Coordinates of C-alpha atoms in Angstrom, one line a residue:
M219 CA 0.0 0.0 0.0
S220 CA 2.9 2.4 0.7
A221 CA 3.9 2.3 -2.9
F222 CA 0.4 3.4 -4.0
A223 CA 0.4 6.1 -1.4
D224 CA 3.6 7.4 -2.7
V225 CA 2.2 7.6 -6.2
L226 CA -0.8 9.5 -4.9
R227 CA 1.3 11.9 -2.9
K228 CA 3.4 12.7 -6.0
I229 CA 0.3 13.2 -8.2
C230 CA -1.4 15.4 -5.6
A231 CA 1.7 17.5 -5.3
I232 CA 1.3 18.3 -8.9
C233 CA -2.5 18.4 -9.3
G234 CA -3.6 19.7 -6.0
A235 CA -5.2 18.1 -3.0
A236 CA -8.7 18.6 -4.4
A237 CA -7.9 16.0 -7.0
L238 CA -7.1 13.4 -4.3
S239 CA -10.4 11.6 -4.1
F240 CA -10.9 11.3 -7.9
I241 CA -7.3 10.1 -8.4
A242 CA -7.5 7.7 -5.5
I243 CA -10.5 6.0 -7.1
G244 CA -8.7 5.6 -10.4
V245 CA -5.4 4.4 -8.9
Y246 CA -6.9 1.9 -6.5
A247 CA -9.3 0.6 -9.2
E248 CA -6.1 -0.2 -11.2
A249 CA -4.6 -1.7 -8.1
D250 CA -7.6 -4.0 -7.8
E251 CA -6.7 -5.5 -11.2
F252 CA -3.6 -7.1 -9.8
T253 CA -4.5 -10.7 -9.3
T254 CA -3.1 -14.1 -8.4
L255 CA -4.2 -17.6 -9.6
K256 CA -3.8 -20.0 -6.7
G257 CA -4.2 -23.7 -6.5
H258 CA -1.1 -25.4 -8.0
G259 CA 1.0 -27.6 -5.9
G260 CA 4.4 -26.6 -7.4
P261 CA 6.0 -23.8 -9.3
V262 CA 4.2 -22.5 -12.4
M263 CA 6.5 -23.1 -15.3
A264 CA 4.3 -22.2 -18.4
L265 CA 1.7 -19.7 -19.3
A266 CA -0.6 -19.2 -22.2
V267 CA -3.5 -16.8 -22.8
S268 CA -6.3 -17.6 -25.3
P269 CA -7.6 -15.0 -27.8
E270 CA -10.6 -14.5 -25.4
G271 CA -8.3 -13.9 -22.4
Q272 CA -8.6 -17.3 -20.7
V273 CA -5.4 -18.1 -18.8
A274 CA -3.8 -21.6 -18.8
T275 CA -0.9 -22.5 -16.4
G276 CA 1.4 -25.5 -16.5
S277 CA 3.2 -26.5 -13.3
F278 CA 5.9 -28.7 -11.8
D279 CA 2.9 -30.5 -10.1
N280 CA 2.3 -32.2 -13.5
A281 CA -1.1 -30.4 -13.9
V282 CA -2.5 -27.7 -16.1
G283 CA -4.9 -25.1 -14.8
L284 CA -7.5 -23.7 -17.2
W285 CA -8.8 -20.6 -15.4
N286 CA -12.3 -19.1 -15.4
K287 CA -11.4 -15.9 -13.6
R288 CA -9.8 -17.4 -10.4
V289 CA -11.4 -20.8 -10.6
P290 CA -9.4 -23.6 -12.2
Q291 CA -10.4 -26.6 -14.2
W292 CA -7.6 -29.1 -13.7
L293 CA -6.3 -30.9 -16.8
E294 CA -4.4 -34.0 -15.7
A295 CA -2.6 -36.4 -18.0
H296 CA 1.1 -35.6 -17.8
E297 CA 3.4 -37.7 -15.7
A298 CA 6.0 -35.0 -15.2
A299 CA 6.3 -31.2 -15.1
V300 CA 4.2 -29.3 -17.7
T301 CA 6.6 -26.8 -19.3
A302 CA 4.9 -25.7 -22.6
L303 CA 1.4 -24.5 -23.5
A304 CA -0.2 -23.1 -26.7
F305 CA -3.8 -22.3 -27.6
A306 CA -4.5 -23.7 -31.1
D307 CA -7.6 -21.5 -31.1
A308 CA -10.1 -20.3 -28.6
E309 CA -11.5 -23.8 -28.0
R310 CA -8.3 -26.0 -28.0
L311 CA -5.2 -26.1 -25.8
V312 CA -2.0 -28.0 -26.4
T313 CA 0.1 -29.0 -23.4
A314 CA 3.6 -30.6 -23.3
G315 CA 6.3 -31.3 -20.7
D316 CA 9.1 -33.3 -19.2
D317 CA 7.3 -36.6 -19.9
F318 CA 8.0 -36.1 -23.6
A319 CA 4.2 -36.1 -24.4
L320 CA 1.9 -33.7 -26.1
Y321 CA -1.9 -33.6 -25.4
L322 CA -4.7 -31.7 -27.1
W323 CA -7.6 -30.6 -24.9
S324 CA -11.0 -29.3 -26.2
Q325 CA -13.0 -26.7 -24.3
G326 CA -15.0 -28.4 -21.5
S327 CA -13.3 -31.7 -21.7
H328 CA -11.4 -33.3 -18.8
T329 CA -9.7 -35.8 -21.1
G330 CA -6.8 -35.0 -23.3
E331 CA -6.0 -36.5 -26.6
L332 CA -2.4 -37.8 -26.9
I333 CA -1.0 -36.2 -30.0
G334 CA 2.4 -37.9 -29.8
R335 CA 5.7 -38.1 -28.1
H336 CA 9.3 -36.9 -28.4
L337 CA 12.3 -38.7 -27.1
G338 CA 13.3 -35.9 -24.7
K339 CA 11.8 -33.1 -22.7
I340 CA 9.6 -30.7 -24.7
R341 CA 10.5 -27.0 -24.1
A342 CA 8.2 -25.0 -26.4
L343 CA 5.2 -25.0 -28.6
A344 CA 4.0 -22.8 -31.5
V345 CA 1.1 -22.9 -33.9
T346 CA 1.4 -22.0 -37.6
P347 CA -0.4 -18.8 -38.7
D348 CA -3.1 -20.9 -40.5
G349 CA -3.8 -22.8 -37.3
D350 CA -3.3 -26.2 -39.1
T351 CA 0.0 -27.3 -37.6
L352 CA 1.5 -27.5 -34.1
V353 CA 5.3 -27.1 -33.9
S354 CA 7.2 -28.5 -30.9
A355 CA 10.7 -28.1 -29.7
S356 CA 12.5 -30.8 -27.8
W357 CA 15.8 -31.6 -26.1
D358 CA 15.9 -34.7 -28.2
G359 CA 17.2 -32.6 -31.1
E360 CA 14.0 -32.7 -33.1
I361 CA 11.3 -30.3 -34.1
G362 CA 7.9 -31.9 -34.4
L363 CA 5.3 -30.9 -36.9
W364 CA 1.9 -32.2 -35.8
P365 CA -1.2 -31.6 -38.0
L366 CA -4.2 -30.5 -36.0
A367 CA -6.8 -31.3 -38.6
G368 CA -5.7 -34.8 -39.7
G369 CA -2.6 -36.0 -41.5
S370 CA 0.8 -37.5 -40.7
E371 CA 3.4 -35.9 -38.4
Q372 CA 6.8 -34.8 -39.6
R373 CA 10.1 -34.4 -37.8
I374 CA 13.0 -32.1 -38.5
K375 CA 16.3 -33.4 -37.2
V376 CA 18.3 -30.5 -35.8
G377 CA 20.9 -32.4 -33.8
S378 CA 21.4 -30.0 -30.9
G379 CA 18.6 -29.7 -28.3
I380 CA 16.0 -27.1 -29.1
N381 CA 14.8 -24.6 -26.5
D382 CA 12.2 -22.6 -28.5
V383 CA 10.5 -22.3 -31.9
A384 CA 8.7 -19.6 -33.7
V385 CA 6.8 -19.7 -37.0
G386 CA 7.0 -16.9 -39.7
P387 CA 4.1 -15.6 -41.7
G388 CA 5.1 -17.9 -44.7
G389 CA 5.5 -21.0 -42.5
A390 CA 9.3 -20.9 -42.0
V391 CA 10.3 -22.4 -38.6
Y392 CA 12.9 -20.6 -36.5
A393 CA 14.6 -22.9 -34.0
A394 CA 16.7 -21.7 -30.9
T395 CA 19.3 -24.3 -30.0
M396 CA 21.2 -25.2 -26.9
N397 CA 24.5 -24.7 -28.8
G398 CA 23.7 -21.0 -29.4
Q399 CA 22.3 -21.0 -32.9
I400 CA 19.1 -19.8 -34.5
L401 CA 18.3 -21.9 -37.5
V402 CA 15.6 -21.2 -40.1
Y403 CA 13.8 -24.1 -41.9
E404 CA 11.8 -23.0 -44.9
D405 CA 10.3 -26.5 -45.0
A406 CA 10.8 -29.8 -43.3
A407 CA 12.8 -31.3 -46.2
S408 CA 15.3 -28.4 -46.8
A409 CA 18.6 -27.8 -45.0
P410 CA 18.5 -24.9 -42.5
R411 CA 19.8 -21.4 -42.9
R412 CA 21.9 -20.3 -40.0
L413 CA 20.7 -16.9 -38.9
V414 CA 22.5 -16.4 -35.6
D415 CA 25.5 -18.1 -33.9
Q416 CA 26.1 -16.3 -30.6
G417 CA 28.0 -19.0 -28.7
F418 CA 25.7 -19.5 -25.7
G419 CA 22.5 -21.5 -25.6
I420 CA 19.5 -19.5 -26.8
N421 CA 16.4 -20.0 -24.6
Q422 CA 13.7 -17.7 -26.1
L423 CA 12.5 -16.4 -29.5
V424 CA 9.9 -13.8 -30.4
L425 CA 9.1 -13.2 -34.1
G426 CA 7.7 -9.8 -35.1
P427 CA 4.1 -9.7 -36.3
D428 CA 5.1 -9.2 -39.9
G429 CA 8.1 -11.5 -39.6
D430 CA 10.6 -8.7 -40.2
W431 CA 12.4 -8.9 -36.9
L432 CA 13.4 -11.6 -34.4
A433 CA 14.1 -11.1 -30.7
Y434 CA 16.0 -13.6 -28.7
G435 CA 17.2 -14.2 -25.2
A436 CA 20.1 -16.4 -24.2
V437 CA 21.8 -18.2 -21.3
D438 CA 24.5 -15.5 -21.0
G439 CA 21.9 -12.7 -20.7
A440 CA 22.0 -11.6 -24.3
T441 CA 18.8 -9.9 -25.2
R442 CA 19.0 -8.9 -28.9
V443 CA 16.8 -8.1 -31.9
V444 CA 18.0 -9.0 -35.4
D445 CA 16.6 -8.8 -38.9
S446 CA 14.7 -12.1 -39.4
Q447 CA 16.1 -12.6 -42.9
S448 CA 19.7 -11.4 -42.8
G449 CA 20.5 -11.7 -39.1
D450 CA 21.8 -8.1 -39.1
P451 CA 21.5 -6.4 -35.6
V452 CA 18.5 -4.2 -35.0
A453 CA 18.8 -3.5 -31.2
D454 CA 20.6 -4.8 -28.2
F455 CA 19.0 -4.8 -24.7
T456 CA 21.6 -7.0 -22.9
L457 CA 21.9 -6.1 -19.2
E458 CA 24.0 -7.6 -16.4
R459 CA 21.4 -10.3 -15.7
R460 CA 21.2 -13.9 -16.8
P461 CA 19.8 -16.2 -18.0
I462 CA 16.9 -14.9 -20.1
L463 CA 14.1 -17.3 -19.4
A464 CA 10.9 -15.8 -20.8
M465 CA 9.7 -13.5 -23.6
A466 CA 6.2 -12.3 -24.7
H467 CA 5.1 -9.8 -27.3
H468 CA 1.8 -7.9 -27.7
Q469 CA 1.3 -6.8 -31.3
E470 CA -1.2 -3.9 -30.9
T471 CA 0.7 -2.1 -28.1
G472 CA 4.1 -3.0 -29.5
R473 CA 5.3 -4.2 -26.1
L474 CA 8.0 -6.9 -25.7
A475 CA 8.4 -8.4 -22.2
V476 CA 11.6 -10.1 -21.1
G477 CA 12.0 -12.1 -17.9
D478 CA 15.3 -13.3 -16.5
G479 CA 16.8 -15.6 -13.9
Q480 CA 17.3 -12.8 -11.4
G481 CA 13.6 -11.9 -11.2
Y482 CA 13.3 -8.9 -13.4
I483 CA 10.8 -8.1 -16.1
M484 CA 12.0 -5.6 -18.8
M485 CA 9.5 -3.9 -21.1
V486 CA 10.7 -2.9 -24.6
D487 CA 8.8 -0.6 -27.0
T488 CA 9.2 -2.2 -30.3
E489 CA 8.2 0.9 -32.2
T490 CA 11.1 3.0 -30.8
W491 CA 13.3 0.1 -29.7
R492 CA 13.7 1.6 -26.3
I493 CA 13.3 0.2 -22.8
S494 CA 10.0 1.6 -21.4
A495 CA 10.2 -0.2 -18.0
D496 CA 12.5 -2.4 -16.0
F497 CA 11.4 -3.7 -12.6
R498 CA 12.0 -6.4 -10.1
A499 CA 9.0 -8.7 -10.2
T500 CA 10.1 -11.4 -7.6
R501 CA 11.9 -11.0 -4.4
E502 CA 13.8 -14.3 -5.0
G503 CA 14.2 -16.6 -7.9
P504 CA 13.6 -16.3 -11.6
V505 CA 10.7 -15.2 -13.9
W506 CA 10.0 -18.5 -15.8
A507 CA 7.0 -17.6 -17.9
L508 CA 5.3 -14.5 -19.4
D509 CA 2.2 -13.8 -21.6
F510 CA 0.0 -10.8 -22.3
A511 CA -3.7 -10.5 -21.9
P512 CA -5.4 -9.9 -25.3
D513 CA -5.8 -6.1 -24.7
G514 CA -2.1 -5.9 -23.7
Q515 CA -3.0 -4.2 -20.4
T516 CA -2.1 -7.1 -18.2
I517 CA 1.1 -9.1 -18.2
W518 CA 0.9 -12.6 -16.7
A519 CA 4.0 -13.8 -14.9
A520 CA 5.2 -16.9 -13.1
G521 CA 8.3 -18.1 -11.3
L522 CA 9.2 -20.3 -8.2
D523 CA 5.8 -19.7 -6.6
D524 CA 2.8 -22.0 -6.9
L525 CA 0.9 -19.0 -8.3
A526 CA 0.5 -17.1 -11.5
Y527 CA 0.4 -13.3 -11.2
G528 CA -1.6 -10.9 -13.3
W529 CA 0.2 -7.5 -13.4
P530 CA -1.5 -4.3 -14.7
V531 CA 1.0 -2.9 -17.1
A532 CA 0.1 0.6 -16.0
L533 CA 1.4 -0.2 -12.5
I534 CA 4.7 -1.7 -13.6
G535 CA 7.5 -0.1 -11.7
E536 CA 5.2 1.6 -9.2
T537 CA 4.9 -1.4 -6.9
E538 CA 7.3 -3.5 -4.9
A539 CA 8.1 -7.1 -6.0
Q540 CA 4.9 -9.1 -5.7
M541 CA 6.3 -12.6 -6.5
A542 CA 7.8 -14.1 -3.4
G543 CA 9.9 -17.0 -4.7
N544 CA 10.3 -18.1 -1.0
R545 CA 10.7 -21.8 -1.5
G546 CA 12.1 -23.8 1.4
F547 CA 15.3 -24.7 -0.4
L548 CA 16.2 -21.0 -0.7
K549 CA 16.2 -20.5 3.1
D550 CA 19.4 -19.9 4.9
P551 CA 20.8 -23.4 5.7
S552 CA 22.0 -22.2 9.1
T553 CA 18.4 -21.6 10.2
M554 CA 17.4 -25.3 10.2
P555 CA 18.7 -28.7 11.3
N556 CA 20.5 -30.8 8.6
G557 CA 17.6 -33.3 8.2
E558 CA 15.1 -30.5 7.5
R559 CA 17.6 -28.9 5.2
Q560 CA 17.9 -32.1 3.2
F561 CA 14.2 -32.4 2.9
M562 CA 13.9 -28.8 1.8
R563 CA 16.5 -29.3 -0.9
K564 CA 15.5 -32.7 -2.2
C565 CA 11.9 -33.3 -1.3
S566 CA 9.8 -30.2 -0.5
I567 CA 9.0 -29.1 -4.0
C568 CA 7.2 -32.4 -4.7
H569 CA 6.0 -33.7 -1.3
A570 CA 3.8 -32.5 1.5
L571 CA 4.4 -33.7 5.1
G572 CA 0.8 -33.4 6.4
P573 CA -2.4 -35.3 6.0
G574 CA -5.1 -34.4 3.5
E575 CA -5.1 -33.8 -0.3
S576 CA -2.2 -32.0 -1.9
R577 CA -1.7 -30.8 -5.5
K578 CA 2.1 -31.4 -5.3
A579 CA 3.7 -33.6 -8.0
G580 CA 4.4 -36.4 -5.5
P581 CA 2.2 -38.1 -2.9
S582 CA 2.1 -36.8 0.7
L583 CA 4.7 -38.4 3.0
Y584 CA 2.3 -38.3 6.0
G585 CA 2.4 -41.8 7.5
V586 CA 5.0 -42.9 4.9
F587 CA 6.9 -45.2 7.3
G588 CA 5.5 -48.7 7.0
R589 CA 3.4 -47.8 3.9
P590 CA 3.7 -50.0 0.8
A591 CA 4.9 -48.0 -2.2
G592 CA 2.3 -46.9 -4.7
T593 CA -0.7 -47.3 -2.3
L594 CA -1.7 -43.8 -1.1
A595 CA -5.4 -43.4 -2.1
G596 CA -6.1 -40.7 -4.6
Y597 CA -2.6 -40.3 -6.1
R598 CA -2.0 -41.3 -9.7
Y599 CA 1.2 -43.5 -9.5
S600 CA 3.4 -44.6 -12.4
E601 CA 2.9 -48.2 -13.5
V602 CA 6.2 -49.3 -12.0
L603 CA 5.0 -48.5 -8.5
D604 CA 1.6 -50.1 -9.0
G605 CA 1.9 -53.4 -7.2
S606 CA 5.5 -52.8 -6.0
D607 CA 6.8 -54.9 -3.1
I608 CA 8.7 -51.9 -1.6
I609 CA 7.8 -51.0 1.9
W610 CA 8.9 -47.5 2.9
R611 CA 11.1 -47.7 6.0
E612 CA 14.5 -46.5 7.1
A613 CA 16.4 -49.0 4.9
T614 CA 14.4 -48.5 1.7
I615 CA 14.4 -44.7 2.0
D616 CA 18.2 -44.8 2.5
A617 CA 18.6 -47.0 -0.6
L618 CA 16.4 -44.7 -2.6
F619 CA 18.6 -41.7 -2.1
D620 CA 21.9 -43.7 -2.0
L621 CA 21.3 -45.2 -5.5
G622 CA 19.0 -42.5 -6.8
P623 CA 15.3 -43.1 -7.9
D624 CA 16.4 -43.8 -11.5
H625 CA 18.3 -46.9 -10.3
Y626 CA 16.2 -47.9 -7.3
I627 CA 12.8 -47.6 -9.0
P628 CA 13.6 -47.0 -12.7
G629 CA 10.6 -45.8 -14.6
S630 CA 9.0 -43.9 -11.7
K631 CA 8.0 -40.2 -11.8
M632 CA 10.7 -39.3 -9.2
P633 CA 13.4 -37.0 -10.7
M634 CA 17.0 -38.2 -10.8
Q635 CA 18.8 -37.1 -7.6
R636 CA 21.0 -38.6 -4.9
I637 CA 22.2 -37.9 -1.4
T638 CA 25.7 -39.3 -1.4
D639 CA 26.7 -38.5 2.2
P640 CA 25.4 -41.3 4.6
Q641 CA 25.1 -38.8 7.5
D642 CA 22.8 -36.5 5.3
R643 CA 20.6 -39.5 4.5
F644 CA 20.5 -40.5 8.2
D645 CA 19.5 -37.0 9.2
L646 CA 16.9 -36.8 6.5
I647 CA 15.3 -40.1 7.6
A648 CA 15.3 -39.0 11.2
F649 CA 13.6 -35.7 10.2
L650 CA 11.0 -37.6 8.1
K651 CA 10.2 -40.0 11.0
R652 CA 9.3 -37.1 13.2
A653 CA 7.6 -34.9 10.6
T654 CA 5.4 -37.6 9.1
E655 CA 4.4 -39.5 12.2
V656 CA 0.6 -40.2 12.3
E657 CA -0.8 -38.6 15.4
K658 CA -1.9 -41.1 18.0
V659 CA -5.5 -40.7 19.1
T660 CA -5.9 -41.2 22.9
K661 CA -9.2 -42.0 24.4

């Protein structure tokens, strides 16, 4: 509130105190437009806004939220984090993620249609201007071309992992690679044209509405605009922040939004090629995803929080950072015992400790000791744990983190990670025994 009060005081000093009530109504009406979408059980990693303004969110909790104002419809088919979203049109949403799978969802349906799979994590989606083809970018080194109205899929073998794709007005596909190149494919059968070779992995692409310019953001913080045909420099907005993780463009207002790993959102005016705003959006952590509302007056942003934030563009730079990014693993290690610290680092983003339902990616650990693996009611386990003979106790939890989930229970949803120090594993298990103990009911 103090930030808004400061704005009012500055305006009133110019306009006179008589204007206070009128101005207050206007500013606080704008302030009311700031909103959050709450309900996910893990960081929101992807955003998309439909032509009608409906927001879709993809999360580390493996779910997609399709929001009617602040009420979500949950779309659940993925078996790993959802990292890419694209509206094919107002009625259809495509989702993809770390399970290598792509799903097509129709408005009102709770069941997704499996479009196909890559052999690696899918990082980005785009739809061709005619709306007929979905384009996917994967770390398996291939671009997928998926017909949305019938027909056979095609693959473009790039070689290097692909972080993002964009499609030009004529159908040319622009690919941002992990080895720092932007390649242009005029069609699936032709050899690519190398547009940019900047040395560090390129994470984000935005193609201008007429296809005349291309903006890109890279691992080293490079934020540049080039001619989409020649690759000649147009503008350079590189700051001392890295990596660039998110970009979004709004055609009518000419705004280009750029989010980075240090929690800033920069706004660029693409008419003048000048920075119009640059502000810290999150107190800790990165800005992972951005998209504009159809009218361009709201920018949706997401990071380490389990929320998506709708930011009135008119208030950008006038408020303090709203995104908290206060995950447990970011806390000062000296403030907690070692067992809790291991839980925060290795387990907290996926698992809750208490009873009741949780939207986190993994099942609750409440009462885990003595529980057969794959048996918590209401959680959708991978097939490998369905009917498993593992009983969770000190020895099996120790083995899980000693060997790593990919070796102890290969094929499960658990991400690859190990705790190599025996004392760290001992302390984690001791913490879990205390924190997940089922309360004894005394009569």
